mmCIF file of N, CA and C in Angstrom:
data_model
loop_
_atom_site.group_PDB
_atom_site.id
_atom_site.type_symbol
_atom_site.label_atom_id
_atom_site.label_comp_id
_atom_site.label_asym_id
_atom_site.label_seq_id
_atom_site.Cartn_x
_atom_site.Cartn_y
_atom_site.Cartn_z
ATOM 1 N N UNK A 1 128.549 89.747 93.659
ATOM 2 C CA UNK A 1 129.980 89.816 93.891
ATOM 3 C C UNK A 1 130.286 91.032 94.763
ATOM 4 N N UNK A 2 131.129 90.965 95.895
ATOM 5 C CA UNK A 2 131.976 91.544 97.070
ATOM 6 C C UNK A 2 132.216 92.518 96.401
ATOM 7 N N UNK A 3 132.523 93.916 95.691
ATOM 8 C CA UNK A 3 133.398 94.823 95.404
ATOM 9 C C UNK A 3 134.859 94.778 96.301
ATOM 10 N N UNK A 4 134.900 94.677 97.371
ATOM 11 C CA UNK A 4 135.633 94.304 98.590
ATOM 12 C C UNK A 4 136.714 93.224 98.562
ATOM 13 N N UNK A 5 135.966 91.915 97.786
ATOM 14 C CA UNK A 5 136.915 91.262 97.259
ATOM 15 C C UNK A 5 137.543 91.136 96.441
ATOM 16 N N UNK A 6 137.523 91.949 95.318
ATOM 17 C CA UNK A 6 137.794 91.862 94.499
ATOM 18 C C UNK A 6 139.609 92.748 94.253
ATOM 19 N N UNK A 7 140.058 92.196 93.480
ATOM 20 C CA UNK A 7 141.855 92.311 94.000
ATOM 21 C C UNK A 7 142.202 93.730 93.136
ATOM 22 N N UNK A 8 141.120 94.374 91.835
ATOM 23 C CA UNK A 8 141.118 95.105 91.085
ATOM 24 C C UNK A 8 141.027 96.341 91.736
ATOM 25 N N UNK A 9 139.558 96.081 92.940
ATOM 26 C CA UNK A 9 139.136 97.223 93.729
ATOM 27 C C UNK A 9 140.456 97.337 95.296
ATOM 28 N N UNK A 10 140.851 96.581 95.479
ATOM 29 C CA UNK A 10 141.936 96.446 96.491
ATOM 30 C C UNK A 10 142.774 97.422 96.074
ATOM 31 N N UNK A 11 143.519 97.113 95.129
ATOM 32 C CA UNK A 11 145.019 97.873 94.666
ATOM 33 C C UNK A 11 144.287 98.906 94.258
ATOM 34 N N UNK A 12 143.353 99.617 93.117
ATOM 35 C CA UNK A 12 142.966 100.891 92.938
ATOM 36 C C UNK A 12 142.885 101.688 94.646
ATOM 37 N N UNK A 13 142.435 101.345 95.090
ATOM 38 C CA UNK A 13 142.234 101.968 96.419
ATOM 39 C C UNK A 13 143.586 102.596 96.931
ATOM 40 N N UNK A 14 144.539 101.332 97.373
ATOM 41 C CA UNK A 14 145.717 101.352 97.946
ATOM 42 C C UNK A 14 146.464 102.488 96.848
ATOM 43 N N UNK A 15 146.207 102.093 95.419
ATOM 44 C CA UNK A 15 147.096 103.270 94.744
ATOM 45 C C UNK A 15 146.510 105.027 95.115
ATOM 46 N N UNK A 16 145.315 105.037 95.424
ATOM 47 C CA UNK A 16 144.601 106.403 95.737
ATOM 48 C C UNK A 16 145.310 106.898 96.833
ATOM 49 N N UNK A 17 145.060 105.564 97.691
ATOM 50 C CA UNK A 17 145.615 106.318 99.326
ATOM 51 C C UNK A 17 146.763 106.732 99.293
ATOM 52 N N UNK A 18 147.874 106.093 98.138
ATOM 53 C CA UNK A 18 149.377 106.712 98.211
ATOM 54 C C UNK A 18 149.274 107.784 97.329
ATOM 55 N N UNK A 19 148.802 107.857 96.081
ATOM 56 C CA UNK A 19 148.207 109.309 95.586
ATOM 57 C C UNK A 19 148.064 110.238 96.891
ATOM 58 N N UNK A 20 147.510 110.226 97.743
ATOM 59 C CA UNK A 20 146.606 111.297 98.389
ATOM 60 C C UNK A 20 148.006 111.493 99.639
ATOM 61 N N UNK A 21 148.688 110.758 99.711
ATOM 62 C CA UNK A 21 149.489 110.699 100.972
ATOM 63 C C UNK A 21 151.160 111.603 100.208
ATOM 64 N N UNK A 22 151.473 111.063 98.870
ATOM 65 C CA UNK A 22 152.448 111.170 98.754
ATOM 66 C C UNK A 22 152.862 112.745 98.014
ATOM 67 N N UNK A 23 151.249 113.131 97.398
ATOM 68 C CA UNK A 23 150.978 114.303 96.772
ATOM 69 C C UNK A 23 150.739 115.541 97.745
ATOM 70 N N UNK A 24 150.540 115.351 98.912
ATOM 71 C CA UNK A 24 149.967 116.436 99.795
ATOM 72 C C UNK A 24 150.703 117.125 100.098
ATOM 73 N N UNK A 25 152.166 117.261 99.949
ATOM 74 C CA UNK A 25 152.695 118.334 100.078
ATOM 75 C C UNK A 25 153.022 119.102 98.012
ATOM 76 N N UNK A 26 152.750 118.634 97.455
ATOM 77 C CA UNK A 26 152.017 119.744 95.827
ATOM 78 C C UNK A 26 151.981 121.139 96.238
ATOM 79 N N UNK A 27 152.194 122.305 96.008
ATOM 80 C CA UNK A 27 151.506 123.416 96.184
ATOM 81 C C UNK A 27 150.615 123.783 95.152
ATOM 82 N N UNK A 28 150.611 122.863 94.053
ATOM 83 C CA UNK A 28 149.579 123.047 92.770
ATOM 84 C C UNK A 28 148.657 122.643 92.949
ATOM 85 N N UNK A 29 147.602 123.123 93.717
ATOM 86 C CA UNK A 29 146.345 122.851 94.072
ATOM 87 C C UNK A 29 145.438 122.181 93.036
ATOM 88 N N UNK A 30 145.957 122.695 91.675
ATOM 89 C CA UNK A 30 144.493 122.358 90.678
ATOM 90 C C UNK A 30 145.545 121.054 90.126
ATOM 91 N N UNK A 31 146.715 120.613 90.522
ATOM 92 C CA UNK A 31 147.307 119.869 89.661
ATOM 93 C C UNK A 31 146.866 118.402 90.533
ATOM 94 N N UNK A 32 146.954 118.794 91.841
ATOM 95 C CA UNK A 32 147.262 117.711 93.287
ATOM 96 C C UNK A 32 145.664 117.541 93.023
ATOM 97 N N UNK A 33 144.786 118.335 92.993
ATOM 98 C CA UNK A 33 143.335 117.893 92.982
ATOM 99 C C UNK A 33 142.884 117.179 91.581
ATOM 100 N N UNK A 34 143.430 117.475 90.321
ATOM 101 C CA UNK A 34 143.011 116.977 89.393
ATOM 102 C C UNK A 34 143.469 115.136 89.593
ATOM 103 N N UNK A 35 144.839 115.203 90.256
ATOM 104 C CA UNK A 35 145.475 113.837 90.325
ATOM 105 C C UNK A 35 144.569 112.763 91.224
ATOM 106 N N UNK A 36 144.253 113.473 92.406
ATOM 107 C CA UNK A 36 144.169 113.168 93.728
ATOM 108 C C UNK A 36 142.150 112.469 92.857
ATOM 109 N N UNK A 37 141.738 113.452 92.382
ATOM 110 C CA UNK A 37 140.102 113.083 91.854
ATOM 111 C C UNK A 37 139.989 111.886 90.716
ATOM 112 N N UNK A 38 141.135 111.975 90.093
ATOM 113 C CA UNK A 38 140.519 110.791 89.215
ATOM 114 C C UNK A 38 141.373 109.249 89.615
ATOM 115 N N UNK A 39 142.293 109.503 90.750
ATOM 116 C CA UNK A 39 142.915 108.432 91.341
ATOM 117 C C UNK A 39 141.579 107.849 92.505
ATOM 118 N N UNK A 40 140.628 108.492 92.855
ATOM 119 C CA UNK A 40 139.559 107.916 93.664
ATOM 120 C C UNK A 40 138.937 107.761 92.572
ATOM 121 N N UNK A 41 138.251 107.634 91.807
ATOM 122 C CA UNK A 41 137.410 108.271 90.946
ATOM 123 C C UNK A 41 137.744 106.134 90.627
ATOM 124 N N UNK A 42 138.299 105.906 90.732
ATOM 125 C CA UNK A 42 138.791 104.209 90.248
ATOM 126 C C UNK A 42 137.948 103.459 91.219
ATOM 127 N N UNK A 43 138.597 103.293 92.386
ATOM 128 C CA UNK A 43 137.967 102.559 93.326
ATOM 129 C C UNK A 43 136.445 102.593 93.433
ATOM 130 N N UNK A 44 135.823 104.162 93.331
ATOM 131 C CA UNK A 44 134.522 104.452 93.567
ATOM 132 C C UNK A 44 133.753 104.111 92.675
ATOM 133 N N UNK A 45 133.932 104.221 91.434
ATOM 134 C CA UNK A 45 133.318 103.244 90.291
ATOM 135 C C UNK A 45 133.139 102.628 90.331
ATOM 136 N N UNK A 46 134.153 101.621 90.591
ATOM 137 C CA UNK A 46 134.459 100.196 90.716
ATOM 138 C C UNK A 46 133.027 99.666 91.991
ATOM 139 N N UNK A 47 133.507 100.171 93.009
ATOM 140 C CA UNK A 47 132.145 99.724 93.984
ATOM 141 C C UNK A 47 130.861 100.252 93.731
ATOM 142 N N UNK A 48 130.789 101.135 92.802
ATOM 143 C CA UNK A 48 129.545 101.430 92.496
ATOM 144 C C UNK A 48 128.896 100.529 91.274
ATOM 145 N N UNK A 49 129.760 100.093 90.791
ATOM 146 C CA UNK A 49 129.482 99.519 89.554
ATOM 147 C C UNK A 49 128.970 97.924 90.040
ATOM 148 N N UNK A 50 129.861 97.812 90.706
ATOM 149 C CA UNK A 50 129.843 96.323 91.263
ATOM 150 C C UNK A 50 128.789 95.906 92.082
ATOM 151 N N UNK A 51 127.916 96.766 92.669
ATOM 152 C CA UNK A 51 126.833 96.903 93.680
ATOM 153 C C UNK A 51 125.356 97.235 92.559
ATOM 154 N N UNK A 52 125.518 97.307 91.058
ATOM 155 C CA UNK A 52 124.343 97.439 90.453
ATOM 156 C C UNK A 52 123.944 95.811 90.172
ATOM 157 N N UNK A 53 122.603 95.892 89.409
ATOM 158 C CA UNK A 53 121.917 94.501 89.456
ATOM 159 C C UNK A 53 122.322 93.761 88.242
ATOM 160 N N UNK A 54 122.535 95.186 87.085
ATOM 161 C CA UNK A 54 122.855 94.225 85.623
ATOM 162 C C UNK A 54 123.889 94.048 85.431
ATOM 163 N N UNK A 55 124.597 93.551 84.797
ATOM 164 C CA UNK A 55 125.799 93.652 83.856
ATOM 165 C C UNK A 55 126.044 94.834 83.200
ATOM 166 N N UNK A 56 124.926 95.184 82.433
ATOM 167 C CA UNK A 56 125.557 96.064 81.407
ATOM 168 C C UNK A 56 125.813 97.755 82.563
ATOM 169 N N UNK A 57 124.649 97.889 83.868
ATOM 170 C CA UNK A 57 125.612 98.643 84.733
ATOM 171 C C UNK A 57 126.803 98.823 84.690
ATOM 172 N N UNK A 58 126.671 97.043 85.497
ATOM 173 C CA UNK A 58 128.088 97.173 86.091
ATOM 174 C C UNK A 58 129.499 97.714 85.207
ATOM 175 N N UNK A 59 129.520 97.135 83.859
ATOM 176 C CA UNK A 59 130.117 97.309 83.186
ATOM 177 C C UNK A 59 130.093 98.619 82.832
ATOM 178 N N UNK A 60 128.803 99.378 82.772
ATOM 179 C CA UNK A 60 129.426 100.819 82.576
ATOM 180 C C UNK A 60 130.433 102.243 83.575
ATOM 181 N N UNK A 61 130.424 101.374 84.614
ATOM 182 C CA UNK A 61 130.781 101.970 85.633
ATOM 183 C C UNK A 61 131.909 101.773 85.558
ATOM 184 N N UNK A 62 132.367 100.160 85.065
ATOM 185 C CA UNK A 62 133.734 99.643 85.410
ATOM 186 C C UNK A 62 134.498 100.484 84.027
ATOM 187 N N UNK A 63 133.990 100.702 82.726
ATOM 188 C CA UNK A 63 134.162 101.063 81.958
ATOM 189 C C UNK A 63 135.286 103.146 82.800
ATOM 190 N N UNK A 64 134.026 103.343 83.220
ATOM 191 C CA UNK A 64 134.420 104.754 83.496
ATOM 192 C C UNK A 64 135.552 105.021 84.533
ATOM 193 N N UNK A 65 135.589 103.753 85.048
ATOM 194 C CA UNK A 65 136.761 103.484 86.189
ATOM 195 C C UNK A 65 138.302 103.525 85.198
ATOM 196 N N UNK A 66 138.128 102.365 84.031
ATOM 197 C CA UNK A 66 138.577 102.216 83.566
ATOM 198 C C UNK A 66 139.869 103.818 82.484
ATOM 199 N N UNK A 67 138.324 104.528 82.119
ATOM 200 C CA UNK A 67 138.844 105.743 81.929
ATOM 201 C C UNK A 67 139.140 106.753 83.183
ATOM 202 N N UNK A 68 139.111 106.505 83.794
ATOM 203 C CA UNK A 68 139.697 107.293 84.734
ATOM 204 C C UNK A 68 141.238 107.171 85.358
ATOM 205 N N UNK A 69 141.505 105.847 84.980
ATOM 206 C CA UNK A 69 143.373 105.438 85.586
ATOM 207 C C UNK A 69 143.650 105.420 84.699
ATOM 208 N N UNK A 70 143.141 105.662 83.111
ATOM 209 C CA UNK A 70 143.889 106.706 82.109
ATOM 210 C C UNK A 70 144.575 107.819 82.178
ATOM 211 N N UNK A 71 143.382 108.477 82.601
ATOM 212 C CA UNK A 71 143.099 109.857 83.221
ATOM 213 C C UNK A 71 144.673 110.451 84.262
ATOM 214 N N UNK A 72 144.705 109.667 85.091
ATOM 215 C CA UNK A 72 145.319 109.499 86.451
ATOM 216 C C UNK A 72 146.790 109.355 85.439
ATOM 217 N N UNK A 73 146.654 108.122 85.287
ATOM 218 C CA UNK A 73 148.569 108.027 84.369
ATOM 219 C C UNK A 73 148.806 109.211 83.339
ATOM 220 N N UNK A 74 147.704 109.806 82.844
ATOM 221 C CA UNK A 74 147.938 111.075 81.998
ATOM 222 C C UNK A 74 148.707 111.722 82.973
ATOM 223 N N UNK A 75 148.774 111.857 84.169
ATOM 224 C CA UNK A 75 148.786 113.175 84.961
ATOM 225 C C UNK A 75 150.138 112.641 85.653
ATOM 226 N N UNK A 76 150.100 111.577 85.841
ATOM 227 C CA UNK A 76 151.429 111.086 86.734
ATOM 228 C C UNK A 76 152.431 110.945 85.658
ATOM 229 N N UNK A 77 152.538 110.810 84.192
ATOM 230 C CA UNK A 77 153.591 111.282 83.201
ATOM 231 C C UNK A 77 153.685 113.041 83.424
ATOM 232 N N UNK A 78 152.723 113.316 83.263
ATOM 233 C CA UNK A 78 153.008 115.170 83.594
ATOM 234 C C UNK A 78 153.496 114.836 84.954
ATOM 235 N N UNK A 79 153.422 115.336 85.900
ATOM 236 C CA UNK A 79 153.803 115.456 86.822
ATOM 237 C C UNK A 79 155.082 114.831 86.991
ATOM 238 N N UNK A 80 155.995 114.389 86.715
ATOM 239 C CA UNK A 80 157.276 113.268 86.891
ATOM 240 C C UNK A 80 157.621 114.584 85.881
ATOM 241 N N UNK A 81 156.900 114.581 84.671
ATOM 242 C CA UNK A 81 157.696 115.449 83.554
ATOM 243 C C UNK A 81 158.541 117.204 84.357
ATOM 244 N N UNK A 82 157.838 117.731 85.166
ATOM 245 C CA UNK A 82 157.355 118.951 85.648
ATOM 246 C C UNK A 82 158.066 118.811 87.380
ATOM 247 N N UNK A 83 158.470 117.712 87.211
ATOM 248 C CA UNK A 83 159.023 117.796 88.906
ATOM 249 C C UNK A 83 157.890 117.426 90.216
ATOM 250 N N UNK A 84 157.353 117.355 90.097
ATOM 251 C CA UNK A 84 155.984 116.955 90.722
ATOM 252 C C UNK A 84 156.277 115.665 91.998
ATOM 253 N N UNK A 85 156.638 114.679 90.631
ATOM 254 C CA UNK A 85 156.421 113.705 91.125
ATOM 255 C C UNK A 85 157.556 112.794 90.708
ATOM 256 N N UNK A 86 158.361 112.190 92.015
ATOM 257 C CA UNK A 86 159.611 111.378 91.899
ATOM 258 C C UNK A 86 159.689 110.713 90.868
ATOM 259 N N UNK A 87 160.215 110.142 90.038
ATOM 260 C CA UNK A 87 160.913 109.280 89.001
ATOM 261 C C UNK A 87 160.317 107.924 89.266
ATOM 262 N N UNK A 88 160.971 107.330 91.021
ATOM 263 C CA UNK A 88 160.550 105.628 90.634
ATOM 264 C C UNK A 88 159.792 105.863 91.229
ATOM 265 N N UNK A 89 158.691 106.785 91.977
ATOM 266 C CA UNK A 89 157.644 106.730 92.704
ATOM 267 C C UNK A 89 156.296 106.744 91.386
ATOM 268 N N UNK A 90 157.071 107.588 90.568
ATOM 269 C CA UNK A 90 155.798 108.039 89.459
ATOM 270 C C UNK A 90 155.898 106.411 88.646
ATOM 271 N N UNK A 91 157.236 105.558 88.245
ATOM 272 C CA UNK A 91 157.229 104.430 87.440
ATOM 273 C C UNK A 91 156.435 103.713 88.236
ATOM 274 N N UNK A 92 156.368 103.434 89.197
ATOM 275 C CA UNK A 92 155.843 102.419 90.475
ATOM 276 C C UNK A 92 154.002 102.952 89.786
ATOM 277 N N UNK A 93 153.826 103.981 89.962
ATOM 278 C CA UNK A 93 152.100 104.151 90.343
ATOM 279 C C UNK A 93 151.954 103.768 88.091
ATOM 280 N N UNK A 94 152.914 104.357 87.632
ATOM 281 C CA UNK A 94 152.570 103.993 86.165
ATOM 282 C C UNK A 94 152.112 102.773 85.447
ATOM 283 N N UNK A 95 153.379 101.759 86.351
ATOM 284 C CA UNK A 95 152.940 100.512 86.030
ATOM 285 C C UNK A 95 151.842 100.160 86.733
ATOM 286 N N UNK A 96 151.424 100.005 87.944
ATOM 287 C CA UNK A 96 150.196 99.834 88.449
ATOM 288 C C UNK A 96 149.198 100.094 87.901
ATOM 289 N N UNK A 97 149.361 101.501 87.202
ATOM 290 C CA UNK A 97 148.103 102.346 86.422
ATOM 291 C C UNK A 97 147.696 100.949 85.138
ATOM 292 N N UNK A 98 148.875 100.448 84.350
ATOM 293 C CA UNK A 98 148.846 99.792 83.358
ATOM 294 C C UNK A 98 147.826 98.286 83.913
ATOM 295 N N UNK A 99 148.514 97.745 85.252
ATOM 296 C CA UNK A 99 148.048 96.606 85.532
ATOM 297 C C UNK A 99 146.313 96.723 85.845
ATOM 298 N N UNK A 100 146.466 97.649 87.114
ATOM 299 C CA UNK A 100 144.776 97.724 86.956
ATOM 300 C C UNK A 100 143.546 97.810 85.746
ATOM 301 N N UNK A 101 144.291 98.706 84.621
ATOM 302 C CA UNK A 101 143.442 98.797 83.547
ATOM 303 C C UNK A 101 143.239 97.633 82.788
ATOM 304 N N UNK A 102 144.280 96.725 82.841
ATOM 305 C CA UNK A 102 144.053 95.185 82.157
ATOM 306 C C UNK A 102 143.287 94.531 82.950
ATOM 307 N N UNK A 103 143.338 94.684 83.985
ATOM 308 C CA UNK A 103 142.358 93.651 85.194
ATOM 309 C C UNK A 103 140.785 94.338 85.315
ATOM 310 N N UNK A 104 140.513 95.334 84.632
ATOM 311 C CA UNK A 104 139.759 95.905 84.248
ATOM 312 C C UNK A 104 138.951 95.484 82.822
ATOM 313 N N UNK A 105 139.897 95.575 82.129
ATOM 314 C CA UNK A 105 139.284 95.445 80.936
ATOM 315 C C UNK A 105 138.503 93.447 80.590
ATOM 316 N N UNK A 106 139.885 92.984 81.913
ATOM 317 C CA UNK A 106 139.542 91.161 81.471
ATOM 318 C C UNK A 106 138.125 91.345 82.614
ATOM 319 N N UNK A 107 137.982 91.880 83.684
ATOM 320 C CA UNK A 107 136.454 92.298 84.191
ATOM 321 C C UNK A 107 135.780 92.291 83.728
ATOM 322 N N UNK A 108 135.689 93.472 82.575
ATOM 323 C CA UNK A 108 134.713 93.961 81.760
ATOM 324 C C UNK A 108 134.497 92.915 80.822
ATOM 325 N N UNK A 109 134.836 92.066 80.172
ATOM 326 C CA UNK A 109 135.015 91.052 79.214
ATOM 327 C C UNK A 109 134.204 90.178 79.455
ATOM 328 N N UNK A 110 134.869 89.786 80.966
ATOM 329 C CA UNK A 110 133.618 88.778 82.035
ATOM 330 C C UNK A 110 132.508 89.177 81.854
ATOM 331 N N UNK A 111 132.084 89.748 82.502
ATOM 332 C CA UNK A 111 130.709 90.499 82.253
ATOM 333 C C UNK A 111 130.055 90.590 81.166
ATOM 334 N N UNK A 112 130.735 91.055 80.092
ATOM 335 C CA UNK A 112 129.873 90.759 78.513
ATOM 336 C C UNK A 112 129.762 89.681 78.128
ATOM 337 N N UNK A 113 130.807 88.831 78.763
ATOM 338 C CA UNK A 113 130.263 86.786 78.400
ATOM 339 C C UNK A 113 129.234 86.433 79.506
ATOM 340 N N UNK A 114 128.985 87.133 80.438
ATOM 341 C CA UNK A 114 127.606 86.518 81.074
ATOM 342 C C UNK A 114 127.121 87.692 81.162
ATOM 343 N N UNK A 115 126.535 87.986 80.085
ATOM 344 C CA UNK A 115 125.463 89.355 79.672
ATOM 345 C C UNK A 115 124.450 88.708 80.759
ATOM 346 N N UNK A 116 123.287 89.663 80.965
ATOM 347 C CA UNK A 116 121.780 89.233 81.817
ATOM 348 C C UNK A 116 121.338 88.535 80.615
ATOM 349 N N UNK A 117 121.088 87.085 81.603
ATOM 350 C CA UNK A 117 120.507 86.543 80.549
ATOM 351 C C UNK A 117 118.751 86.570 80.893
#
């Protein structure tokens, strides 16, 4: 399977690139970098995971992806909280945060119903 095609790894991406675009003016360096690292930290899993041979890889990768747009919505509630980060810009990436992690988790699911057989 494509990592490329896949609609999970699409939108994580697209949400990074607006992470990285919309945060760059932050002067909180450790706040904009903590955000900015675990908002890639999705996509890159994701294709790394997706490019191994087993399942139970893949799945651990997707797993850590998974914790990572945890990670990311941890930070985009702080940040909205703290002024950081706009109101419907932060609801917009929140809900996204929510959708990817379900399209994640029904991924991961896949994968444990066609364990290596």
């Amino acid at each position: 399977m494509n990592f490329e095609n896949l609609e999970v790894w699409k939108r994580s991406a697209r949400l990074s690139a607006d992470i990285y675009k919309i945060t760059s003016s932050i002067k909180d360096y450790g706040f904009r970098d903590q955000l900015t690292r675990s908002g890639l930290s999705v996509p890159s899993n994701i294709a790394e995971g997706m490019t191994r041979d087993s399942n139970k890889e893949k799945v651990r990768f997707l797993d850590i992806a998974r914790s990572s747009i945890a990670e990311a919505r941890t930070q985009i509630y702080i940040g909205i909280d703290i002024c950081y980060i706009d109101k419907s810009v932060g609801r917009k990436w929140l809900d996204e945060t929510v959708a990817l992690s379900k399209m994640l988790t029904s991924l991961i699911a896949t994968l444990k119903m066609t364990a290596d057989r």
